[in-house]
Amino acid sequence: MVTPRSRSGRSRRCRRLLSLFYLDWSSPRCADDCASAAATAGRDVAIGGAAAKSSLGLAAAAFVASLSSFQFGYATGILNVPQRIITTDLGLDKDSISWAVVVSIWALGGLLGAQVAAVVADSRGRRPLLALSGLTCGTSGLVAFCAGTASLAAGPESVGGRSALCLLVLSRFISGGGCGMATVAAPLYLGEIATTETRGALGSLAQLSVVVAIVVAQGLAALITHHLGLHWRLVLGLPAFIGAAQLALLPLLPETPRYLLSRGLAQGGEARGEAREALRLLRPRGGQASEAVEAELAALEQELGAGAGGGGRRGVLLLWRDSPSLRLPLLNAAAMMVGQQLSGINAVFYYSTTFFSSAGLDSPVAGTLLASAVNPLGSISAVGIGGMFLSSVGVTAALIGKARASAHHEDDWSLNWLSVSFVLCFVIAFELGPGPIPWQIGAEIFPEHARAAAMSAAAALNWVCNAAVGLGFPAMSSALGSLVFLPFAAVLLLWLLFTARFTPETRGRSVDEIQVEFRRLAALGSRKPARAEGDGVPLSSIRQPQG
């Protein structure tokens, strides 16, 4: 590896920037160099050796915030395993439109929750938004428990059975509202409390919480409803306890320093003291901690002051109209969300038990649990959209082979397991990039005045596509048969091409630097020179990501 010291021709400023990657963070000289580099480049990083140590306050805040993502993942996976039992209790066919409504109404609630999130995040703060998300998800658990109780008290065709169905639909809608807020709140909060160096790790924490929750949800559902023979209301009611834990742990969550400073600027007040106190709770103590906090605070003020010309917080349509420099970032956020949902991943999470049953698996629940078990593995590695594309093509080929074998009245078990294997690869590839990145990239590419509105609009688009997949996949599966994954493969190919052309690397870069890179990519696309006015960061100063 080439170190900054071996680059004798580099300027002192370049050496200081590179020191953020290569120097010994525990040394006093590193602390001085990093502080000087941040002051020069105006970066929002934690400075010095103290920032390299772990912070109990940051870890606690990240854990509590990630419970919102856990609620989202739990709600995503909870209906898959007990689907047959619930539909039998409610007198529904597993492929009926009524069951599709139970599944997809959650996404419509999420659409509403994502819109509420932008208003609450900007007017009240990130911390109250997390609290409201936990309260809403907890309420949905209570309603779901009541739905299960009503189904016990009456038969499926009785008034009580219909009441149980209505309560279940209501609980899913309320859950969607809470999860819609969570999809904005958790990535936004984690992104704003993180340093540049920990931003990727904390962003991945939200997605890791989602995939772990899916495993927990489906594992508990299999244990309680299939193995122990207990009623499904127990697993559907669990979000009530998680929501109560979120509210009980709320004192561990300070408001984000970035929001406190931006609110002070917007209202003409002095919020530096509150922001300093929040930073002290989130950063390590002792040593040079005070100097590091002051340096980070100054860098935040500089960045927020430079972005104050954005005209305040506006809706996404006004941002598109009035801020040409934000159009490509907005397109990236939209492409990420559409690609994620129309990739077909939720067809697996919602209907994998039915899919594995039709694929000829003797134990479709075991196939679903296996798909959930491999889900977290991708969160600790890195591949992505290309892997999902190849896996979807593989699933299609295996299903076509199985259809031909069935036409000749043959049963080839190898084709059954081949299709299952490709589905598992599809799920793993999803977690290698397409899963976490769309949720965390909004906190990285948008300036403060546009962040909440842009992330809320992107989340709303995600929920619309989520609802389309949840409602439409049963009909799509019936119509296309063995070709059901082919449309997903086409979406993945388009997403891959767009990402390769228009999505910059964000690791280790500030918002200002990422904005300059977006302007460069937009200029390449339009064959016009990039405009550097007002960005405050010349193209030559952009730090290239290190391998």
mmCIF file of N, CA and C in Angstrom, residues 257-367:
data_model
loop_
_atom_site.group_PDB
_atom_site.id
_atom_site.type_symbol
_atom_site.label_atom_id
_atom_site.label_comp_id
_atom_site.label_asym_id
_atom_site.label_seq_id
_atom_site.Cartn_x
_atom_site.Cartn_y
_atom_site.Cartn_z
ATOM 1 N N PRO A 257 -27.035 16.093 16.342
ATOM 2 C CA PRO A 257 -26.421 17.431 16.349
ATOM 3 C C PRO A 257 -26.691 18.200 15.064
ATOM 4 N N ARG A 258 -26.725 17.499 13.945
ATOM 5 C CA ARG A 258 -26.975 18.164 12.670
ATOM 6 C C ARG A 258 -28.364 18.823 12.649
ATOM 7 N N TYR A 259 -29.375 18.101 13.155
ATOM 8 C CA TYR A 259 -30.708 18.679 13.179
ATOM 9 C C TYR A 259 -30.779 19.865 14.132
ATOM 10 N N LEU A 260 -30.152 19.747 15.297
ATOM 11 C CA LEU A 260 -30.181 20.843 16.269
ATOM 12 C C LEU A 260 -29.551 22.104 15.687
ATOM 13 N N LEU A 261 -28.416 21.964 15.007
ATOM 14 C CA LEU A 261 -27.766 23.127 14.408
ATOM 15 C C LEU A 261 -28.600 23.701 13.272
ATOM 16 N N SER A 262 -29.163 22.836 12.436
ATOM 17 C CA SER A 262 -29.960 23.334 11.310
ATOM 18 C C SER A 262 -31.221 24.031 11.795
ATOM 19 N N ARG A 263 -31.814 23.529 12.873
ATOM 20 C CA ARG A 263 -32.996 24.192 13.436
ATOM 21 C C ARG A 263 -32.625 25.565 13.984
ATOM 22 N N GLY A 264 -31.455 25.658 14.635
ATOM 23 C CA GLY A 264 -30.997 26.949 15.135
ATOM 24 C C GLY A 264 -30.779 27.945 14.024
ATOM 25 N N LEU A 265 -30.211 27.488 12.889
ATOM 26 C CA LEU A 265 -30.001 28.378 11.755
ATOM 27 C C LEU A 265 -31.325 28.818 11.153
ATOM 28 N N ALA A 266 -32.266 27.875 11.026
ATOM 29 C CA ALA A 266 -33.550 28.196 10.403
ATOM 30 C C ALA A 266 -34.378 29.144 11.251
ATOM 31 N N GLN A 267 -34.292 29.015 12.574
ATOM 32 C CA GLN A 267 -35.108 29.836 13.467
ATOM 33 C C GLN A 267 -34.361 31.050 13.994
ATOM 34 N N GLY A 268 -33.131 31.201 13.543
ATOM 35 C CA GLY A 268 -32.349 32.352 13.999
ATOM 36 C C GLY A 268 -31.952 32.273 15.450
ATOM 37 N N GLY A 269 -31.969 31.056 16.028
ATOM 38 C CA GLY A 269 -31.631 30.888 17.437
ATOM 39 C C GLY A 269 -30.232 30.328 17.611
ATOM 40 N N GLU A 270 -29.858 30.098 18.832
ATOM 41 C CA GLU A 270 -28.542 29.567 19.157
ATOM 42 C C GLU A 270 -28.717 28.142 19.652
ATOM 43 N N ALA A 271 -28.291 27.178 18.838
ATOM 44 C CA ALA A 271 -28.448 25.770 19.197
ATOM 45 C C ALA A 271 -27.104 25.083 19.388
ATOM 46 N N ARG A 272 -26.024 25.856 19.416
ATOM 47 C CA ARG A 272 -24.696 25.267 19.502
ATOM 48 C C ARG A 272 -24.513 24.476 20.804
ATOM 49 N N GLY A 273 -25.049 25.013 21.905
ATOM 50 C CA GLY A 273 -24.897 24.326 23.183
ATOM 51 C C GLY A 273 -25.593 22.978 23.188
ATOM 52 N N GLU A 274 -26.819 22.900 22.646
ATOM 53 C CA GLU A 274 -27.536 21.626 22.573
ATOM 54 C C GLU A 274 -26.807 20.643 21.669
ATOM 55 N N ALA A 275 -26.323 21.143 20.544
ATOM 56 C CA ALA A 275 -25.613 20.267 19.617
ATOM 57 C C ALA A 275 -24.320 19.751 20.242
ATOM 58 N N ARG A 276 -23.627 20.606 20.974
ATOM 59 C CA ARG A 276 -22.392 20.183 21.634
ATOM 60 C C ARG A 276 -22.685 19.078 22.653
ATOM 61 N N GLU A 277 -23.752 19.246 23.420
ATOM 62 C CA GLU A 277 -24.110 18.242 24.422
ATOM 63 C C GLU A 277 -24.473 16.912 23.754
ATOM 64 N N ALA A 278 -25.199 16.974 22.626
ATOM 65 C CA ALA A 278 -25.544 15.745 21.906
ATOM 66 C C ALA A 278 -24.297 15.049 21.377
ATOM 67 N N LEU A 279 -23.353 15.840 20.852
ATOM 68 C CA LEU A 279 -22.110 15.258 20.354
ATOM 69 C C LEU A 279 -21.313 14.594 21.477
ATOM 70 N N ARG A 280 -21.310 15.230 22.646
ATOM 71 C CA ARG A 280 -20.581 14.641 23.779
ATOM 72 C C ARG A 280 -21.180 13.301 24.195
ATOM 73 N N LEU A 281 -22.501 13.165 24.041
ATOM 74 C CA LEU A 281 -23.138 11.894 24.368
ATOM 75 C C LEU A 281 -22.828 10.821 23.329
ATOM 76 N N LEU A 282 -22.570 11.254 22.094
ATOM 77 C CA LEU A 282 -22.374 10.314 20.995
ATOM 78 C C LEU A 282 -20.913 10.000 20.702
ATOM 79 N N ARG A 283 -20.003 10.758 21.294
ATOM 80 C CA ARG A 283 -18.590 10.584 20.992
ATOM 81 C C ARG A 283 -17.840 10.123 22.243
ATOM 82 N N PRO A 284 -16.675 9.500 22.081
ATOM 83 C CA PRO A 284 -15.906 9.035 23.239
ATOM 84 C C PRO A 284 -15.479 10.188 24.136
ATOM 85 N N ARG A 285 -15.222 9.876 25.389
ATOM 86 C CA ARG A 285 -14.781 10.878 26.349
ATOM 87 C C ARG A 285 -13.334 10.625 26.739
ATOM 88 N N GLY A 286 -12.725 11.677 27.302
ATOM 89 C CA GLY A 286 -11.339 11.560 27.742
ATOM 90 C C GLY A 286 -10.366 11.930 26.645
ATOM 91 N N GLY A 287 -9.136 12.165 27.016
ATOM 92 C CA GLY A 287 -8.102 12.482 26.049
ATOM 93 C C GLY A 287 -8.389 13.795 25.341
ATOM 94 N N GLN A 288 -8.436 13.731 24.025
ATOM 95 C CA GLN A 288 -8.673 14.911 23.205
ATOM 96 C C GLN A 288 -10.133 14.999 22.755
ATOM 97 N N ALA A 289 -11.050 14.408 23.543
ATOM 98 C CA ALA A 289 -12.453 14.351 23.144
ATOM 99 C C ALA A 289 -13.048 15.741 22.982
ATOM 100 N N SER A 290 -12.750 16.664 23.907
ATOM 101 C CA SER A 290 -13.335 18.006 23.829
ATOM 102 C C SER A 290 -12.915 18.712 22.560
ATOM 103 N N GLU A 291 -11.617 18.601 22.203
ATOM 104 C CA GLU A 291 -11.137 19.231 20.987
ATOM 105 C C GLU A 291 -11.788 18.609 19.750
ATOM 106 N N ALA A 292 -11.954 17.277 19.787
ATOM 107 C CA ALA A 292 -12.581 16.599 18.655
ATOM 108 C C ALA A 292 -14.028 17.033 18.485
ATOM 109 N N VAL A 293 -14.759 17.167 19.590
ATOM 110 C CA VAL A 293 -16.155 17.603 19.530
ATOM 111 C C VAL A 293 -16.253 19.011 18.961
ATOM 112 N N GLU A 294 -15.392 19.900 19.425
ATOM 113 C CA GLU A 294 -15.421 21.282 18.925
ATOM 114 C C GLU A 294 -15.075 21.341 17.442
ATOM 115 N N ALA A 295 -14.104 20.529 17.028
ATOM 116 C CA ALA A 295 -13.736 20.516 15.614
ATOM 117 C C ALA A 295 -14.880 19.981 14.751
ATOM 118 N N GLU A 296 -15.535 18.922 15.221
ATOM 119 C CA GLU A 296 -16.660 18.371 14.463
ATOM 120 C C GLU A 296 -17.824 19.350 14.430
ATOM 121 N N LEU A 297 -18.052 20.037 15.542
ATOM 122 C CA LEU A 297 -19.119 21.029 15.600
ATOM 123 C C LEU A 297 -18.856 22.162 14.609
ATOM 124 N N ALA A 298 -17.607 22.616 14.556
ATOM 125 C CA ALA A 298 -17.252 23.686 13.624
ATOM 126 C C ALA A 298 -17.429 23.244 12.177
ATOM 127 N N ALA A 299 -17.051 21.995 11.889
ATOM 128 C CA ALA A 299 -17.214 21.481 10.529
ATOM 129 C C ALA A 299 -18.688 21.385 10.153
ATOM 130 N N LEU A 300 -19.528 20.947 11.097
ATOM 131 C CA LEU A 300 -20.971 20.886 10.839
ATOM 132 C C LEU A 300 -21.543 22.271 10.573
ATOM 133 N N GLU A 301 -21.143 23.241 11.380
ATOM 134 C CA GLU A 301 -21.627 24.605 11.185
ATOM 135 C C GLU A 301 -21.193 25.151 9.833
ATOM 136 N N GLN A 302 -19.978 24.849 9.431
ATOM 137 C CA GLN A 302 -19.500 25.319 8.145
ATOM 138 C C GLN A 302 -20.307 24.712 7.011
ATOM 139 N N GLU A 303 -20.564 23.401 7.098
ATOM 140 C CA GLU A 303 -21.326 22.741 6.039
ATOM 141 C C GLU A 303 -22.764 23.254 5.987
ATOM 142 N N LEU A 304 -23.395 23.365 7.162
ATOM 143 C CA LEU A 304 -24.781 23.840 7.193
ATOM 144 C C LEU A 304 -24.874 25.297 6.755
ATOM 145 N N GLY A 305 -23.880 26.082 7.123
ATOM 146 C CA GLY A 305 -23.874 27.471 6.685
ATOM 147 C C GLY A 305 -23.713 27.591 5.192
ATOM 148 N N ALA A 306 -22.872 26.713 4.606
ATOM 149 C CA ALA A 306 -22.682 26.738 3.157
ATOM 150 C C ALA A 306 -23.939 26.300 2.420
ATOM 151 N N GLY A 307 -24.727 25.422 3.062
ATOM 152 C CA GLY A 307 -25.957 24.950 2.418
ATOM 153 C C GLY A 307 -27.174 25.776 2.747
ATOM 154 N N ALA A 308 -26.977 26.872 3.494
ATOM 155 C CA ALA A 308 -28.131 27.682 3.879
ATOM 156 C C ALA A 308 -28.773 28.372 2.694
ATOM 157 N N GLY A 309 -28.032 28.454 1.583
ATOM 158 C CA GLY A 309 -28.601 29.096 0.397
ATOM 159 C C GLY A 309 -29.560 28.217 -0.354
ATOM 160 N N GLY A 310 -29.830 27.027 0.179
ATOM 161 C CA GLY A 310 -30.749 26.127 -0.508
ATOM 162 C C GLY A 310 -32.180 26.574 -0.465
ATOM 163 N N GLY A 311 -32.477 27.621 0.264
ATOM 164 C CA GLY A 311 -33.823 28.155 0.268
ATOM 165 C C GLY A 311 -34.752 27.520 1.261
ATOM 166 N N GLY A 312 -34.193 26.829 2.262
ATOM 167 C CA GLY A 312 -35.038 26.219 3.278
ATOM 168 C C GLY A 312 -35.596 24.888 2.808
ATOM 169 N N ARG A 313 -36.394 24.270 3.642
ATOM 170 C CA ARG A 313 -36.944 22.961 3.330
ATOM 171 C C ARG A 313 -38.154 23.101 2.432
ATOM 172 N N ARG A 314 -38.132 22.303 1.341
ATOM 173 C CA ARG A 314 -39.217 22.354 0.377
ATOM 174 C C ARG A 314 -39.603 20.947 -0.016
ATOM 175 N N GLY A 315 -40.764 20.828 -0.686
ATOM 176 C CA GLY A 315 -41.176 19.540 -1.195
ATOM 177 C C GLY A 315 -40.299 19.093 -2.332
ATOM 178 N N VAL A 316 -40.388 17.800 -2.652
ATOM 179 C CA VAL A 316 -39.477 17.238 -3.640
ATOM 180 C C VAL A 316 -39.721 17.813 -5.033
ATOM 181 N N LEU A 317 -40.972 18.167 -5.359
ATOM 182 C CA LEU A 317 -41.242 18.749 -6.677
ATOM 183 C C LEU A 317 -40.607 20.128 -6.813
ATOM 184 N N LEU A 318 -40.641 20.906 -5.739
ATOM 185 C CA LEU A 318 -39.981 22.210 -5.769
ATOM 186 C C LEU A 318 -38.467 22.047 -5.827
ATOM 187 N N LEU A 319 -37.946 21.028 -5.139
ATOM 188 C CA LEU A 319 -36.511 20.772 -5.222
ATOM 189 C C LEU A 319 -36.106 20.430 -6.650
ATOM 190 N N TRP A 320 -36.911 19.635 -7.317
ATOM 191 C CA TRP A 320 -36.618 19.269 -8.705
ATOM 192 C C TRP A 320 -36.659 20.499 -9.616
ATOM 193 N N ARG A 321 -37.645 21.353 -9.385
ATOM 194 C CA ARG A 321 -37.807 22.524 -10.249
ATOM 195 C C ARG A 321 -36.730 23.581 -10.007
ATOM 196 N N ASP A 322 -36.423 23.830 -8.743
ATOM 197 C CA ASP A 322 -35.570 24.973 -8.402
ATOM 198 C C ASP A 322 -34.105 24.611 -8.193
ATOM 199 N N SER A 323 -33.771 23.323 -8.082
ATOM 200 C CA SER A 323 -32.389 22.926 -7.782
ATOM 201 C C SER A 323 -31.912 21.915 -8.815
ATOM 202 N N PRO A 324 -31.452 22.391 -9.972
ATOM 203 C CA PRO A 324 -30.984 21.457 -11.016
ATOM 204 C C PRO A 324 -29.887 20.515 -10.529
ATOM 205 N N SER A 325 -29.056 20.992 -9.590
ATOM 206 C CA SER A 325 -27.966 20.147 -9.115
ATOM 207 C C SER A 325 -28.464 18.943 -8.325
ATOM 208 N N LEU A 326 -29.726 18.968 -7.878
ATOM 209 C CA LEU A 326 -30.275 17.853 -7.107
ATOM 210 C C LEU A 326 -31.046 16.862 -7.964
ATOM 211 N N ARG A 327 -31.173 17.137 -9.263
ATOM 212 C CA ARG A 327 -31.999 16.257 -10.094
ATOM 213 C C ARG A 327 -31.391 14.871 -10.262
ATOM 214 N N LEU A 328 -30.096 14.802 -10.530
ATOM 215 C CA LEU A 328 -29.472 13.491 -10.663
ATOM 216 C C LEU A 328 -29.458 12.733 -9.336
ATOM 217 N N PRO A 329 -29.154 13.373 -8.183
ATOM 218 C CA PRO A 329 -29.314 12.652 -6.919
ATOM 219 C C PRO A 329 -30.735 12.148 -6.689
ATOM 220 N N LEU A 330 -31.743 12.960 -7.048
ATOM 221 C CA LEU A 330 -33.131 12.513 -6.894
ATOM 222 C C LEU A 330 -33.428 11.322 -7.791
ATOM 223 N N LEU A 331 -32.914 11.358 -9.017
ATOM 224 C CA LEU A 331 -33.104 10.230 -9.926
ATOM 225 C C LEU A 331 -32.415 8.975 -9.381
ATOM 226 N N ASN A 332 -31.242 9.150 -8.788
ATOM 227 C CA ASN A 332 -30.547 8.014 -8.198
ATOM 228 C C ASN A 332 -31.340 7.405 -7.060
ATOM 229 N N ALA A 333 -31.859 8.271 -6.174
ATOM 230 C CA ALA A 333 -32.654 7.762 -5.052
ATOM 231 C C ALA A 333 -33.895 7.030 -5.554
ATOM 232 N N ALA A 334 -34.554 7.586 -6.590
ATOM 233 C CA ALA A 334 -35.747 6.944 -7.150
ATOM 234 C C ALA A 334 -35.398 5.614 -7.805
ATOM 235 N N ALA A 335 -34.302 5.590 -8.584
ATOM 236 C CA ALA A 335 -33.904 4.357 -9.257
ATOM 237 C C ALA A 335 -33.552 3.268 -8.249
ATOM 238 N N MET A 336 -32.897 3.672 -7.153
ATOM 239 C CA MET A 336 -32.549 2.702 -6.116
ATOM 240 C C MET A 336 -33.799 2.056 -5.530
ATOM 241 N N MET A 337 -34.799 2.875 -5.215
ATOM 242 C CA MET A 337 -36.006 2.352 -4.571
ATOM 243 C C MET A 337 -36.850 1.513 -5.526
ATOM 244 N N VAL A 338 -37.015 1.986 -6.766
ATOM 245 C CA VAL A 338 -37.789 1.220 -7.745
ATOM 246 C C VAL A 338 -37.085 -0.097 -8.051
ATOM 247 N N GLY A 339 -35.759 -0.024 -8.270
ATOM 248 C CA GLY A 339 -35.016 -1.240 -8.560
ATOM 249 C C GLY A 339 -35.073 -2.237 -7.429
ATOM 250 N N GLN A 340 -34.979 -1.735 -6.186
ATOM 251 C CA GLN A 340 -35.015 -2.644 -5.039
ATOM 252 C C GLN A 340 -36.327 -3.412 -4.974
ATOM 253 N N GLN A 341 -37.437 -2.720 -5.116
ATOM 254 C CA GLN A 341 -38.727 -3.380 -4.956
ATOM 255 C C GLN A 341 -39.141 -4.195 -6.176
ATOM 256 N N LEU A 342 -38.872 -3.677 -7.383
ATOM 257 C CA LEU A 342 -39.255 -4.410 -8.594
ATOM 258 C C LEU A 342 -38.217 -5.457 -8.978
ATOM 259 N N SER A 343 -37.213 -5.649 -8.106
ATOM 260 C CA SER A 343 -36.263 -6.737 -8.324
ATOM 261 C C SER A 343 -36.894 -8.097 -8.052
ATOM 262 N N GLY A 344 -37.994 -8.096 -7.308
ATOM 263 C CA GLY A 344 -38.683 -9.340 -6.988
ATOM 264 C C GLY A 344 -38.383 -9.866 -5.602
ATOM 265 N N ILE A 345 -37.614 -9.126 -4.822
ATOM 266 C CA ILE A 345 -37.212 -9.651 -3.520
ATOM 267 C C ILE A 345 -38.405 -9.857 -2.595
ATOM 268 N N ASN A 346 -39.385 -8.962 -2.653
ATOM 269 C CA ASN A 346 -40.533 -9.130 -1.752
ATOM 270 C C ASN A 346 -41.492 -10.201 -2.237
ATOM 271 N N ALA A 347 -41.394 -10.576 -3.504
ATOM 272 C CA ALA A 347 -42.143 -11.753 -3.941
ATOM 273 C C ALA A 347 -41.639 -12.986 -3.203
ATOM 274 N N VAL A 348 -40.327 -12.996 -2.904
ATOM 275 C CA VAL A 348 -39.750 -14.097 -2.128
ATOM 276 C C VAL A 348 -40.167 -13.989 -0.665
ATOM 277 N N PHE A 349 -40.041 -12.790 -0.096
ATOM 278 C CA PHE A 349 -40.344 -12.630 1.324
ATOM 279 C C PHE A 349 -41.831 -12.827 1.631
ATOM 280 N N TYR A 350 -42.712 -12.458 0.689
ATOM 281 C CA TYR A 350 -44.152 -12.569 0.933
ATOM 282 C C TYR A 350 -44.704 -13.957 0.579
ATOM 283 N N TYR A 351 -44.187 -14.559 -0.496
ATOM 284 C CA TYR A 351 -44.845 -15.739 -1.059
ATOM 285 C C TYR A 351 -43.904 -16.932 -1.236
ATOM 286 N N SER A 352 -42.764 -16.951 -0.552
ATOM 287 C CA SER A 352 -41.809 -18.032 -0.791
ATOM 288 C C SER A 352 -42.370 -19.393 -0.389
ATOM 289 N N THR A 353 -43.195 -19.450 0.664
ATOM 290 C CA THR A 353 -43.770 -20.736 1.069
ATOM 291 C C THR A 353 -44.621 -21.318 -0.050
ATOM 292 N N THR A 354 -45.448 -20.477 -0.675
ATOM 293 C CA THR A 354 -46.252 -20.923 -1.817
ATOM 294 C C THR A 354 -45.365 -21.300 -2.990
ATOM 295 N N PHE A 355 -44.325 -20.496 -3.229
ATOM 296 C CA PHE A 355 -43.418 -20.760 -4.355
ATOM 297 C C PHE A 355 -42.709 -22.097 -4.173
ATOM 298 N N PHE A 356 -42.171 -22.340 -2.986
ATOM 299 C CA PHE A 356 -41.447 -23.589 -2.749
ATOM 300 C C PHE A 356 -42.394 -24.794 -2.802
ATOM 301 N N SER A 357 -43.638 -24.594 -2.415
ATOM 302 C CA SER A 357 -44.617 -25.668 -2.506
ATOM 303 C C SER A 357 -44.871 -26.041 -3.967
ATOM 304 N N SER A 358 -45.041 -25.018 -4.814
ATOM 305 C CA SER A 358 -45.276 -25.275 -6.241
ATOM 306 C C SER A 358 -44.021 -25.797 -6.929
ATOM 307 N N ALA A 359 -42.842 -25.500 -6.338
ATOM 308 C CA ALA A 359 -41.588 -26.011 -6.905
ATOM 309 C C ALA A 359 -41.373 -27.483 -6.577
ATOM 310 N N GLY A 360 -42.261 -28.072 -5.776
ATOM 311 C CA GLY A 360 -42.179 -29.493 -5.472
ATOM 312 C C GLY A 360 -41.421 -29.825 -4.226
ATOM 313 N N LEU A 361 -41.136 -28.820 -3.376
ATOM 314 C CA LEU A 361 -40.397 -29.073 -2.143
ATOM 315 C C LEU A 361 -41.314 -29.775 -1.143
ATOM 316 N N ASP A 362 -40.817 -30.844 -0.522
ATOM 317 C CA ASP A 362 -41.634 -31.589 0.436
ATOM 318 C C ASP A 362 -42.006 -30.739 1.642
ATOM 319 N N SER A 363 -41.076 -29.860 2.075
ATOM 320 C CA SER A 363 -41.331 -28.990 3.219
ATOM 321 C C SER A 363 -41.116 -27.533 2.804
ATOM 322 N N PRO A 364 -42.137 -26.878 2.252
ATOM 323 C CA PRO A 364 -41.963 -25.494 1.804
ATOM 324 C C PRO A 364 -41.623 -24.530 2.935
ATOM 325 N N VAL A 365 -42.093 -24.818 4.149
ATOM 326 C CA VAL A 365 -41.738 -23.970 5.294
ATOM 327 C C VAL A 365 -40.234 -24.036 5.550
ATOM 328 N N ALA A 366 -39.654 -25.226 5.406
ATOM 329 C CA ALA A 366 -38.203 -25.366 5.582
ATOM 330 C C ALA A 366 -37.463 -24.547 4.530
ATOM 331 N N GLY A 367 -37.974 -24.533 3.294
ATOM 332 C CA GLY A 367 -37.362 -23.715 2.247
ATOM 333 C C GLY A 367 -37.413 -22.248 2.586
#
